[in-house]
Short mmCIF file of C-alpha atoms and ligand atoms in Angstrom, two decimals:
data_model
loop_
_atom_site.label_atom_id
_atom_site.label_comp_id
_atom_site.label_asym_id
_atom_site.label_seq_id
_atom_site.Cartn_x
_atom_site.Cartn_y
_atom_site.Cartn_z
CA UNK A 1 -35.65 15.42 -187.77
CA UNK A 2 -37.13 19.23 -187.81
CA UNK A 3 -37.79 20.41 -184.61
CA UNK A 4 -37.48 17.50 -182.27
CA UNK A 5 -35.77 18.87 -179.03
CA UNK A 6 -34.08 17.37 -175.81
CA UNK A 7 -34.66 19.06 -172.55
CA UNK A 8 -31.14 18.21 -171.06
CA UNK A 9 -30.81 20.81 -168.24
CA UNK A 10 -30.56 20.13 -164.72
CA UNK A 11 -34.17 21.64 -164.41
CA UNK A 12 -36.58 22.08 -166.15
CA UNK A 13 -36.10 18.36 -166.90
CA UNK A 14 -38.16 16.07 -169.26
CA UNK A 15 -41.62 15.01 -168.53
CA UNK A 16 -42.72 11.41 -168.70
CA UNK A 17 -45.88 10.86 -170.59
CA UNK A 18 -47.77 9.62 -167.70
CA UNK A 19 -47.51 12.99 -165.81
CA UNK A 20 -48.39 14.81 -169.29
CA UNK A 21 -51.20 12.90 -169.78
CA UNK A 22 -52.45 13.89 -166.22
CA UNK A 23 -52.08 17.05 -166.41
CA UNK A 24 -54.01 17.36 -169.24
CA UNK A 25 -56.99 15.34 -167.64
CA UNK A 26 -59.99 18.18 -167.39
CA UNK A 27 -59.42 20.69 -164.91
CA UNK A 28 -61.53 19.85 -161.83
CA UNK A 29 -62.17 22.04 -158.71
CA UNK A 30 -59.75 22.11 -155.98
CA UNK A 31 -62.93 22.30 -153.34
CA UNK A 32 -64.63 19.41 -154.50
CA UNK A 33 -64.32 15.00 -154.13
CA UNK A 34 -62.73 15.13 -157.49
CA UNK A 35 -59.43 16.63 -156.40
CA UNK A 36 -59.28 15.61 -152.77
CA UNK A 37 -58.03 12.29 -153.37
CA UNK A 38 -55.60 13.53 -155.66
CA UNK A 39 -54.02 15.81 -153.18
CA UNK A 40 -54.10 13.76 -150.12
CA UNK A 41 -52.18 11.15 -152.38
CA UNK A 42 -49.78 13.57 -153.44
CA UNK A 43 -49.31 14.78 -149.87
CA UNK A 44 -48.67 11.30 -148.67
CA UNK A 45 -45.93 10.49 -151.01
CA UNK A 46 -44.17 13.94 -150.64
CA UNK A 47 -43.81 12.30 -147.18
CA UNK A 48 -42.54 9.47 -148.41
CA UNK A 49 -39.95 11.06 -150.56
CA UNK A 50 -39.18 13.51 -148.14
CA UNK A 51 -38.49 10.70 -145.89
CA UNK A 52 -40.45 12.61 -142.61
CA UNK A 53 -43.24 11.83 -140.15
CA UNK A 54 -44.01 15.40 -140.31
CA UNK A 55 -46.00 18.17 -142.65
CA UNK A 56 -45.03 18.34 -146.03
CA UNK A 57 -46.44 22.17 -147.29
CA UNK A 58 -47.19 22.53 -151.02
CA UNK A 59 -47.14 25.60 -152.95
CA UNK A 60 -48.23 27.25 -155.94
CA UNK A 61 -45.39 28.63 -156.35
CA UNK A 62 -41.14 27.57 -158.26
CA UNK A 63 -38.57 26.68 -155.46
CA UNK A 64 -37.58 30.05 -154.30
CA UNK A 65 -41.47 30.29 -153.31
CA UNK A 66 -41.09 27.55 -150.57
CA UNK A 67 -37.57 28.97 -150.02
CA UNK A 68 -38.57 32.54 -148.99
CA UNK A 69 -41.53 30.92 -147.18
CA UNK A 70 -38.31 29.34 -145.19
CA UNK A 71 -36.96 32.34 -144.32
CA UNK A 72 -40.36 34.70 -143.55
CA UNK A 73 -41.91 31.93 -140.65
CA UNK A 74 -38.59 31.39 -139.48
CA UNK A 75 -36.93 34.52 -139.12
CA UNK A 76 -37.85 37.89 -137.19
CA UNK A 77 -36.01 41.33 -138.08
CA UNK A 78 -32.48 41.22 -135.93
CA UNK A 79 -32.31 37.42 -136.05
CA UNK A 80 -29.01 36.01 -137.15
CA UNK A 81 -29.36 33.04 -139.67
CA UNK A 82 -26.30 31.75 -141.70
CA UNK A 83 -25.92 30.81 -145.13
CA UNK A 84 -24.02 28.74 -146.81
CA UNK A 85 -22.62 28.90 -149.99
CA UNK A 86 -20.58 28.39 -152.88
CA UNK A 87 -22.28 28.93 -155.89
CA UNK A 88 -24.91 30.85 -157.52
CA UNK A 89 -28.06 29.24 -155.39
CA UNK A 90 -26.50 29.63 -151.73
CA UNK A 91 -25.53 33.03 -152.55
CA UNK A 92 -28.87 33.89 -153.14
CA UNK A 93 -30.09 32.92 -150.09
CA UNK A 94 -27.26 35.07 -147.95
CA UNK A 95 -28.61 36.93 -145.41
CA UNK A 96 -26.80 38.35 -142.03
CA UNK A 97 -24.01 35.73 -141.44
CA UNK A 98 -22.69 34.04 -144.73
CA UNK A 99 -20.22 31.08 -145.11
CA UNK A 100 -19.52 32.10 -148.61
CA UNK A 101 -17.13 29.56 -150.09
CA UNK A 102 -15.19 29.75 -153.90
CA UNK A 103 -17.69 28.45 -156.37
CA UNK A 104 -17.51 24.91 -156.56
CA UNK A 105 -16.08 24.29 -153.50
CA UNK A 106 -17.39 21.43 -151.36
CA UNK A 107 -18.27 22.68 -148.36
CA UNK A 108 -16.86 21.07 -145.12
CA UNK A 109 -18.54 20.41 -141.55
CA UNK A 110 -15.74 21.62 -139.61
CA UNK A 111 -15.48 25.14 -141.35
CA UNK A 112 -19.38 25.47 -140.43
CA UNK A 113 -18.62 24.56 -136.33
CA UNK A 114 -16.13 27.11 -137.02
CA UNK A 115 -18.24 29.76 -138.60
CA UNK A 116 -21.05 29.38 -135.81
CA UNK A 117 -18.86 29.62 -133.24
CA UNK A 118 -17.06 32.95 -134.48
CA UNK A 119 -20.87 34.31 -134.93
CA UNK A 120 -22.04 33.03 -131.56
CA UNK A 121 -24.77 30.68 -133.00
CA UNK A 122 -27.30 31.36 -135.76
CA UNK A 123 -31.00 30.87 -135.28
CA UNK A 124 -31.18 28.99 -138.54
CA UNK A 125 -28.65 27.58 -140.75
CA UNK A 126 -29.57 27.20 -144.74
CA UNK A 127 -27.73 24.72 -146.64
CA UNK A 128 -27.87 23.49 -150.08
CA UNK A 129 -27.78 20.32 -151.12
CA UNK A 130 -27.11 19.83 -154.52
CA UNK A 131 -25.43 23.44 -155.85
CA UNK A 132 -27.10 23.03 -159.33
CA UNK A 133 -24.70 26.27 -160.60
CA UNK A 134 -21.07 24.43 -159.57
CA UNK A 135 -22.51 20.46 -159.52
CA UNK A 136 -21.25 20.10 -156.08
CA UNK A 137 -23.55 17.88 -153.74
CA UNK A 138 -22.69 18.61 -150.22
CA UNK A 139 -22.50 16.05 -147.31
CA UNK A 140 -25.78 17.35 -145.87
CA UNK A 141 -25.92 14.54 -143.03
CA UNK A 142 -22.84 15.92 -141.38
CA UNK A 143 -23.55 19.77 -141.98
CA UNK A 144 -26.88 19.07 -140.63
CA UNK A 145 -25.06 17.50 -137.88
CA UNK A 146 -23.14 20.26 -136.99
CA UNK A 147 -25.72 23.07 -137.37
CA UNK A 148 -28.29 20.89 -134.66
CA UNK A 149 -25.62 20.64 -132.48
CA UNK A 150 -25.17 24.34 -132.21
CA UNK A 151 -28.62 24.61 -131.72
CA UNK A 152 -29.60 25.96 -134.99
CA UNK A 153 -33.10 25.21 -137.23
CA UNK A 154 -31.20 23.22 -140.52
CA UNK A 155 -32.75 24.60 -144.15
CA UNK A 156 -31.86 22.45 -147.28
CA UNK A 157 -32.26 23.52 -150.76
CA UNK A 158 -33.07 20.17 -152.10
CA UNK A 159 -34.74 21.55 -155.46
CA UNK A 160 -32.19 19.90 -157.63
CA UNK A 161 -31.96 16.98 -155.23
CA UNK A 162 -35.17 15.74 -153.78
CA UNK A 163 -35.70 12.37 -155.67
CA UNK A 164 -32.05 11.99 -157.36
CA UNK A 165 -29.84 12.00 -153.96
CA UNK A 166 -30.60 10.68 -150.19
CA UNK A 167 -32.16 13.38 -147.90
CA UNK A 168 -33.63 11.63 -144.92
CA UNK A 169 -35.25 14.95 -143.25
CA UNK A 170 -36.42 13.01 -139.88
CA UNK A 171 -33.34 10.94 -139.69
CA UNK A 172 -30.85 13.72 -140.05
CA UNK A 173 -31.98 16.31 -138.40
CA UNK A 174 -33.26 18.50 -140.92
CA UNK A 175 -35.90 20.91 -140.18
CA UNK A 176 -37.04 22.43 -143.40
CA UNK A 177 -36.44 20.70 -146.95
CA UNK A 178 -37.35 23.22 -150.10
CA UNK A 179 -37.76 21.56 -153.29
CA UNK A 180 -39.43 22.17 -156.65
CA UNK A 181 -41.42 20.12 -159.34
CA UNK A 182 -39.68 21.18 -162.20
CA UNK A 183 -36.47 18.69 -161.66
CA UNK A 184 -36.28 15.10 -160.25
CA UNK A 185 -39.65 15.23 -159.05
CA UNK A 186 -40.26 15.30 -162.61
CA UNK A 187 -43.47 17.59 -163.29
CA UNK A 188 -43.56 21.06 -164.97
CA UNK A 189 -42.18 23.51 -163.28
CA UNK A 190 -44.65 25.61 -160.71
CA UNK A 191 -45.33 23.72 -157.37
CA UNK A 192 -42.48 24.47 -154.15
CA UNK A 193 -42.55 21.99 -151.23
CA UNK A 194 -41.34 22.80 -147.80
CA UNK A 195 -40.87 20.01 -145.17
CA UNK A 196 -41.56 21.24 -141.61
CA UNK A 197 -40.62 20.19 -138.60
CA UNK A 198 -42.25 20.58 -135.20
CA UNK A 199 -39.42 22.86 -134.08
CA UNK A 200 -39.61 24.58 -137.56
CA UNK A 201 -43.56 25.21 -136.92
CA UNK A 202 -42.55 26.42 -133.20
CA UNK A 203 -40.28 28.85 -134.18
CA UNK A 204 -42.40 30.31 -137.33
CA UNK A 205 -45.61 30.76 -134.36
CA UNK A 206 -42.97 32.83 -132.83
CA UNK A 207 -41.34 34.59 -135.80
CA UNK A 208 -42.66 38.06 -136.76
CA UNK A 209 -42.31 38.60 -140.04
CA UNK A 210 -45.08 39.31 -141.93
CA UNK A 211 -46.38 36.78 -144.42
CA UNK A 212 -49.46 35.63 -146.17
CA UNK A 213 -49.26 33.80 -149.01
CA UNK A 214 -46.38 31.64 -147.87
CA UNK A 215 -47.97 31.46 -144.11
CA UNK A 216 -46.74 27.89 -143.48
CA UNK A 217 -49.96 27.66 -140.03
CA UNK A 218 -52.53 29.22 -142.27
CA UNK A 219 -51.33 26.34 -145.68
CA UNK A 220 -50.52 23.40 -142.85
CA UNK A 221 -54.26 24.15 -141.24
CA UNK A 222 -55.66 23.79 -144.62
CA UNK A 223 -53.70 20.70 -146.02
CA UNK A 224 -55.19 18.93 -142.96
CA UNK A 225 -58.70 19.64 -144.22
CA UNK A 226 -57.89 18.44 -147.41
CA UNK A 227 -58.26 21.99 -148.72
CA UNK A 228 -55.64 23.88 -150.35
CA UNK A 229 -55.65 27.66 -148.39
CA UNK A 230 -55.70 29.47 -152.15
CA UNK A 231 -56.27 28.22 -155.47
CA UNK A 232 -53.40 25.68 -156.71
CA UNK A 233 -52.36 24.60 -159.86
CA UNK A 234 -54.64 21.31 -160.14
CA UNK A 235 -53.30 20.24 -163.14
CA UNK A 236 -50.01 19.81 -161.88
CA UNK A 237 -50.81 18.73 -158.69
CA UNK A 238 -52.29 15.66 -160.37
CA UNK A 239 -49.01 15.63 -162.63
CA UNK A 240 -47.33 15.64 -159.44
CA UNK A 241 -49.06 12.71 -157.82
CA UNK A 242 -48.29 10.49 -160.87
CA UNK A 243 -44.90 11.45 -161.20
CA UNK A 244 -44.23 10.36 -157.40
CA UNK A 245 -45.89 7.45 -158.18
CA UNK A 246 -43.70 6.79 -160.41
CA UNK A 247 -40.80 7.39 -158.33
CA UNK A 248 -41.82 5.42 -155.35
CA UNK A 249 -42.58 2.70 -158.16
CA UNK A 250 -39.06 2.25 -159.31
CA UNK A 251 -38.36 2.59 -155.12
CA UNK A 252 -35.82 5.76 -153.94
CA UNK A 253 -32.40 3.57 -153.18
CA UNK A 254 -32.94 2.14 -157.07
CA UNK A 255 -33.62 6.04 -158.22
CA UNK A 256 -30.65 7.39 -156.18
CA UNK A 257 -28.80 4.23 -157.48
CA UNK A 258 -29.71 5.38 -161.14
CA UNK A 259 -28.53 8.88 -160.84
CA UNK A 260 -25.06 7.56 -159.23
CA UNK A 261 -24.73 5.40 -162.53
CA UNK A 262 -25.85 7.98 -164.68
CA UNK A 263 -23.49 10.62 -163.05
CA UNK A 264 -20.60 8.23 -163.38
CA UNK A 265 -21.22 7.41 -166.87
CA UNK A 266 -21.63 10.70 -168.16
CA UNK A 267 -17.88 12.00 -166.27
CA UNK A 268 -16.21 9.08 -167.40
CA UNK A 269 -17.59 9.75 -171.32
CA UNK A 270 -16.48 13.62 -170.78
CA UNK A 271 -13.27 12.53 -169.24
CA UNK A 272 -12.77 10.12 -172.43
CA UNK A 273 -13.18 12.71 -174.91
CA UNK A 274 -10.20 14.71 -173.69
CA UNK A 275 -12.59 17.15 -171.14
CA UNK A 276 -11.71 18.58 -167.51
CA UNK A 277 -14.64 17.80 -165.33
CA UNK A 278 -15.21 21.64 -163.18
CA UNK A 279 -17.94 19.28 -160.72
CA UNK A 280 -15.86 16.78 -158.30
CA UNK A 281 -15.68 13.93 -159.68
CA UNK A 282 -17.46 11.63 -157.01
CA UNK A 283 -20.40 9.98 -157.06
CA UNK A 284 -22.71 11.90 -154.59
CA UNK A 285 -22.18 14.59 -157.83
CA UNK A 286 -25.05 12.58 -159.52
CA UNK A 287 -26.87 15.90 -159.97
CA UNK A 288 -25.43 17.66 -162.75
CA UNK A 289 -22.27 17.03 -164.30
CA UNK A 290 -20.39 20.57 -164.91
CA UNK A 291 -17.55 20.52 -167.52
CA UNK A 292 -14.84 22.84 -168.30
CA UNK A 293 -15.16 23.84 -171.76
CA UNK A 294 -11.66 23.13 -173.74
CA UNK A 295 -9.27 26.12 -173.79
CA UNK A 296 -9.87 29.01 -176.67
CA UNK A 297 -13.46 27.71 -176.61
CA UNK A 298 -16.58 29.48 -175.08
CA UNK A 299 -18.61 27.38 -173.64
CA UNK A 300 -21.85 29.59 -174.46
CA UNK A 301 -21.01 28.48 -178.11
CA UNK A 302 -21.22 25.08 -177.06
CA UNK A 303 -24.48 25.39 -175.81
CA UNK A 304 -25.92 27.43 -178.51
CA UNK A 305 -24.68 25.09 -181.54
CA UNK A 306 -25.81 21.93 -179.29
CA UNK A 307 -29.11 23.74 -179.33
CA UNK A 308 -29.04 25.33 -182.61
CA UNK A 309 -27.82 22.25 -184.57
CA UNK A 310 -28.99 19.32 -182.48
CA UNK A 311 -32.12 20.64 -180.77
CA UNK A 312 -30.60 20.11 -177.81
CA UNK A 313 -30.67 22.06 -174.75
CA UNK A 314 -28.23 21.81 -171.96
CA UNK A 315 -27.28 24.51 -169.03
CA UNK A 316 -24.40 27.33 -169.57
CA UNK A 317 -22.31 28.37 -166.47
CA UNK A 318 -23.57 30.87 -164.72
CA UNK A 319 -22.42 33.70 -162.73
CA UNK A 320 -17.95 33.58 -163.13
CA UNK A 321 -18.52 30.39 -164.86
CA UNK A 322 -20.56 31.75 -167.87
CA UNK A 323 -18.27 30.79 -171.38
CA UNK A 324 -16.38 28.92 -168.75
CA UNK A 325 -18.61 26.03 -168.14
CA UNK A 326 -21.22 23.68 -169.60
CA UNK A 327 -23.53 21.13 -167.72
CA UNK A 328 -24.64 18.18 -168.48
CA UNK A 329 -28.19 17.40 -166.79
CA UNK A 330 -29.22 13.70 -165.97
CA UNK A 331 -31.78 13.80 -163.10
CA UNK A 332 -35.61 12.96 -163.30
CA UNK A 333 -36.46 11.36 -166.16
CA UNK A 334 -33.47 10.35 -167.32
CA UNK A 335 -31.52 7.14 -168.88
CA UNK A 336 -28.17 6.33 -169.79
CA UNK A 337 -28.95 6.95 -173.37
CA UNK A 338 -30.22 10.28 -172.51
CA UNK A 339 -26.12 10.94 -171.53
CA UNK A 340 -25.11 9.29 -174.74
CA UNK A 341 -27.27 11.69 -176.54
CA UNK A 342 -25.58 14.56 -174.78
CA UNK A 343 -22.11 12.90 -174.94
CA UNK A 344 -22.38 12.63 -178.76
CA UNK A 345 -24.04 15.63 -179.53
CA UNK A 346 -21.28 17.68 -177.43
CA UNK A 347 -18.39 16.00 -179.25
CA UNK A 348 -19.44 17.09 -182.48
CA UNK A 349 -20.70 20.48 -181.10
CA UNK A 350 -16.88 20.82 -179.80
CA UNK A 351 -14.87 19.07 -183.17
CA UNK A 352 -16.77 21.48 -185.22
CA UNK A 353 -15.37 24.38 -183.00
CA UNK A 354 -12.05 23.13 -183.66
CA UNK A 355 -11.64 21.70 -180.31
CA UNK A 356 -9.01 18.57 -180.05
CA UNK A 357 -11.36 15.56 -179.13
CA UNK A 358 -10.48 12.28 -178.93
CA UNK A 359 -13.27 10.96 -181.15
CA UNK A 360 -15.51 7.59 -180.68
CA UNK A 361 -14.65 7.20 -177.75
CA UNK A 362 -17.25 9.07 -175.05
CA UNK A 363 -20.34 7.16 -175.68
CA UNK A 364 -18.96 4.26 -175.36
CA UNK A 365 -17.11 4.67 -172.12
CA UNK A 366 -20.18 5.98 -170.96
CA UNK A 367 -22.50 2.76 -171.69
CA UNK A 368 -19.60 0.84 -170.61
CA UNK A 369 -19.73 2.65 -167.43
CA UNK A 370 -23.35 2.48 -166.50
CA UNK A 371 -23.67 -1.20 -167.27
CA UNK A 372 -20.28 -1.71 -165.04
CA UNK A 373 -22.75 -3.37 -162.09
CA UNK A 374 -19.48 -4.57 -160.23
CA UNK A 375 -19.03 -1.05 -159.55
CA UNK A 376 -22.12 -0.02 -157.83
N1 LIG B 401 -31.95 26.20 -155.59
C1 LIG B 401 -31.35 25.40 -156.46
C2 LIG B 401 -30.28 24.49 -155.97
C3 LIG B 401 -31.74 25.40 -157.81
O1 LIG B 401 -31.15 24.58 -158.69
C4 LIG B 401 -32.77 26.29 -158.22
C5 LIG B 401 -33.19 26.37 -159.63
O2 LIG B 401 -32.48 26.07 -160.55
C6 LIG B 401 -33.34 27.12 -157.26
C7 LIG B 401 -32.92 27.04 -155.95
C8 LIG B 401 -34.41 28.09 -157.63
O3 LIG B 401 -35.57 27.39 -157.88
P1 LIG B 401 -36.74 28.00 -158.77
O4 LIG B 401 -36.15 28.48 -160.03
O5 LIG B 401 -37.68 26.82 -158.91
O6 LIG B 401 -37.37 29.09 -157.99
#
């Protein structure tokens, strides 16, 4: 069919119709009774999803918005924060003190005690959750552990996350979560949220670097009004609200539930086929499945006949893994024949480029696999 397409990336994901139709309700004025109610929903469920007690800032702005806003109110020049990484989004946020782990590593609590002790304690540790670039989730709970109990403010990059894996911000510990609309919140992309905690809003009254935009007092004073501090993207604000809806609809254990099934089905179809899975193959890595692309075979020409042929569009490696890697998307939006379309569609991208397949085989495991309740 000419020019139907499949948004199969781990972000931007697909849109359900609900949060299109919303955001392409008549644009009303962000001051006004007509978008109040809109936004204090929305703000309540970001709560909800965040799983905190506490402020939940929103942003006109992609992820890295709500990220930097992380590090300008929480950092002063000459502070020492750590990073940690090990793949293409942690790296990005190194700053003084960096962890920095092989890509696709998974990175381990007692290498971060380690790492804080040798620096002598950070002020603020940043972690990321779900490293979209490697498919690695990390055990967040027990890094968040360790960083507290050295004292440190905990960061995590939840923007492929938020919505697809637990993240209990009050619960663990966590200080700051960063997340963006564009994945399993399921929106567009353009609005960043940042969890913050009281200690997080006592250290950024304290922090010196200069900030305006991203001013987490000067947005938090204003959300409590009811009145965004600058002008925000009301259409996707109200996209926003219905997409949460929908989430907390369908309930966050069943969502993170889904993702676990739809991760598992979509290794064990790759796996079938003959393919080497580069992500662990586990089921917190419900994120993103990354997949080595068969020997003699660049995986950028996987992605470009998938897209060229099929309409299709799923992620290339990136950094060392470009031509190395593939991934296979499935959070937001996303249903088990959503990873049969993939599945299929990959298998005949790869038999065309004369890889050796097993044939028939993938889709089936896979809807085998996600209707294998005994195993949830
Ligand atoms: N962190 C992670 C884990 C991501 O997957 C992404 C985007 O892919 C980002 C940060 C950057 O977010 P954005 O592109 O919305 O600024």
């Amino acid at each position: 069919m000419a020019g139907k397409r499949y948004l199969m990336t781990p972000g931007p994901t697909p849109v359900p119709p609900e949060v299109l139709a919303a955001i392409a309700a008549p644009v009303v004025h962000h001051r006004s009774p007509d978008f109040r109610p809109i936004y204090e929903e929305c703000l309540g469920r970001l709560k909800q999803v965040v799983r905190t007690e506490h402020d939940v800032l929103l942003f006109t702005a992609s992820g890295t918005g709500a990220f930097e806003s992380a590090v300008a109110n929480l950092t002063s020049p000459g502070d020492r924060a750590l990073v940690v990484s090990a793949g293409s989004f942690g790296e990005r946020w190194a700053e003084l003190v960096h962890l920095k782990l092989e890509w696709g590593a998974t990175p381990e609590p007692a290498e971060l005690r380690e790492k804080l002790e040798e620096a002598g304690g950070a002020k603020v540790v940043y972690l990321v959750q779900s490293e979209t670039s490697t498919g690695v989730v990390a055990d967040v709970q027990a890094l968040a552990a360790v960083a507290k109990e050295a004292g440190s403010l905990v960061v995590v990059d939840a923007v492929s996350s938020l919505g697809a894996v637990p993240l209990e911000a009050d619960a663990w510990g966590v200080d700051v979560v960063v997340s963006g609309s564009q994945k399993a919140l399921m929106t567009p992309p353009g609005l960043a949220v940042a969890s913050v905690s009281p200690a997080a809003l006592e250290a950024a009254a304290g922090s010196t670097t200069p900030r305006f935009y991203f001013d987490w007092a000067r947005t938090r004073a204003a959300q409590h009004k009811l009145d965004a501090p600058f002008t925000p993207s009301v259409p996707l604000v109200a996209g926003l609200n219905v997409a949460l809806g929908l989430l907390l609809e369908e309930g966050l254990e069943a969502a993170f539930e889904r993702h676990v099934r739809l991760g598992r089905a979509c290794r064990e179809g790759a796996k079938a086929m003959g393919l080497e899975l580069f992500s662990p193959d586990e089921d917190r890595s419900a994120v993103v499945t990354a997949v080595r692309s068969p020997e003699g075979i660049d995986a950028k020409d996987v992605v470009r006949l998938l897209r060229d042929r099929f309409g299709i569009t799923i992620a290339n490696g990136q950094g060392p893994l470009i031509g190395k890697i593939f991934r296979l998307g499935h959070i937001g939006w996303f249903d088990v024949f959503d990873i049969a379309t993939q599945l299929g569609a990959v298998e005949l991208a790869l038999a065309e480029l004369g890889a050796e397949v097993e044939r028939g085989v993938a889709v089936t495991r896979a809807l085998e696999t996600f209707a294998d309740a005994a195993r949830v």
